[in-house]
Amino acid sequence: MSNFNYAARAELFASRRYAKNNQTQYRRFNTAAEAVRFVIEDLPTAARAGSYLEVDEQRYEGGSIKELYDAEAYPLERTFA
C-alpha cells in the first residue's frame, strides 16, 4: 500500500447490517485520508464489519483501512494510537 493516494476521492459503503439501522449507507469524501479517519475514529466498531472504502477503483476493508490509518504516510493527525 505504499502507493496509496491519500489525496484521492473516496467512497464509503457501509455494511448492510449497519445500513438497516437507518445509518449512512453511502458517503463520499474529498480525500481518502478523511475517509480513513472517519472509518477508524467515527464509525462504530460494529459498523466496520462488512464496510469498505473504494479509492481509485480499489477496495479496502477492515484491516487494510487500519493499516492505512497506521501508515507513516498518513497525512492527518490521529486521535487513536
Short mmCIF file of C-alpha atoms in Angstrom, two decimals:
data_model
loop_
_atom_site.label_atom_id
_atom_site.label_comp_id
_atom_site.label_asym_id
_atom_site.label_seq_id
_atom_site.Cartn_x
_atom_site.Cartn_y
_atom_site.Cartn_z
CA MET A 1 0.00 0.00 0.00
CA SER A 2 3.00 2.26 -0.32
CA ASN A 3 1.46 3.81 -3.46
CA PHE A 4 -1.82 4.69 -1.77
CA ASN A 5 -3.07 8.16 -2.72
CA TYR A 6 -4.44 9.81 0.41
CA ALA A 7 -5.44 12.86 -1.67
CA ALA A 8 -7.76 10.87 -3.98
CA ARG A 9 -11.53 10.99 -3.63
CA ALA A 10 -13.03 8.11 -1.67
CA GLU A 11 -16.39 6.45 -1.19
CA LEU A 12 -17.57 4.58 1.89
CA PHE A 13 -20.07 1.75 1.52
CA ALA A 14 -21.47 0.76 4.91
CA SER A 15 -22.25 -2.84 5.77
CA ARG A 16 -25.82 -3.97 5.20
CA ARG A 17 -26.31 -4.62 8.89
CA TYR A 18 -25.27 -1.05 9.67
CA ALA A 19 -27.41 0.35 6.85
CA LYS A 20 -30.50 -1.44 8.20
CA ASN A 21 -30.22 0.73 11.30
CA ASN A 22 -31.04 3.78 9.14
CA GLN A 23 -27.48 4.97 9.34
CA THR A 24 -25.39 6.24 6.45
CA GLN A 25 -25.29 3.61 3.70
CA TYR A 26 -23.01 5.55 1.38
CA ARG A 27 -20.77 8.54 1.84
CA ARG A 28 -18.29 10.42 -0.35
CA PHE A 29 -15.13 12.09 0.87
CA ASN A 30 -12.96 14.69 -0.84
CA THR A 31 -9.85 12.81 0.25
CA ALA A 32 -9.10 9.22 1.13
CA ALA A 33 -7.33 10.46 4.26
CA GLU A 34 -10.62 11.90 5.54
CA ALA A 35 -12.43 8.67 4.71
CA VAL A 36 -9.85 6.55 6.52
CA ARG A 37 -10.06 8.81 9.56
CA PHE A 38 -13.88 8.63 9.56
CA VAL A 39 -13.88 4.82 9.43
CA ILE A 40 -11.36 4.43 12.26
CA GLU A 41 -12.32 7.34 14.51
CA ASP A 42 -16.05 7.91 13.93
CA LEU A 43 -17.68 4.77 12.57
CA PRO A 44 -18.96 2.47 15.32
CA THR A 45 -16.87 -0.69 15.63
CA ALA A 46 -19.86 -2.89 14.82
CA ALA A 47 -20.43 -0.96 11.59
CA ARG A 48 -16.89 -1.56 10.32
CA ALA A 49 -17.50 -5.25 9.69
CA GLY A 50 -18.62 -5.54 6.09
CA SER A 51 -18.00 -1.88 5.29
CA TYR A 52 -15.41 -0.87 2.73
CA LEU A 53 -13.76 2.12 1.10
CA GLU A 54 -13.31 2.49 -2.63
CA VAL A 55 -10.37 4.64 -3.70
CA ASP A 56 -9.02 4.85 -7.25
CA GLU A 57 -11.16 1.83 -8.19
CA GLN A 58 -9.57 -0.27 -5.42
CA ARG A 59 -11.49 -1.71 -2.47
CA TYR A 60 -10.16 -1.51 1.11
CA GLU A 61 -11.78 -3.37 4.01
CA GLY A 62 -11.22 -3.88 7.73
CA GLY A 63 -7.55 -4.47 8.45
CA SER A 64 -6.48 -2.73 5.26
CA ILE A 65 -8.15 0.50 6.37
CA LYS A 66 -6.48 0.26 9.78
CA GLU A 67 -3.10 -0.24 8.05
CA LEU A 68 -3.70 2.92 6.01
CA TYR A 69 -4.51 4.82 9.21
CA ASP A 70 -1.40 3.49 10.96
CA ALA A 71 0.92 4.06 7.99
CA GLU A 72 3.75 6.56 8.29
CA ALA A 73 2.47 8.29 5.14
CA TYR A 74 -0.97 9.01 6.69
CA PRO A 75 -1.20 12.83 6.40
CA LEU A 76 -3.71 13.75 9.12
CA GLU A 77 -3.37 13.98 12.88
CA ARG A 78 -4.53 10.78 14.56
CA THR A 79 -6.88 10.66 17.53
CA PHE A 80 -6.30 6.96 18.16
CA ALA A 81 -2.94 5.30 18.55
#
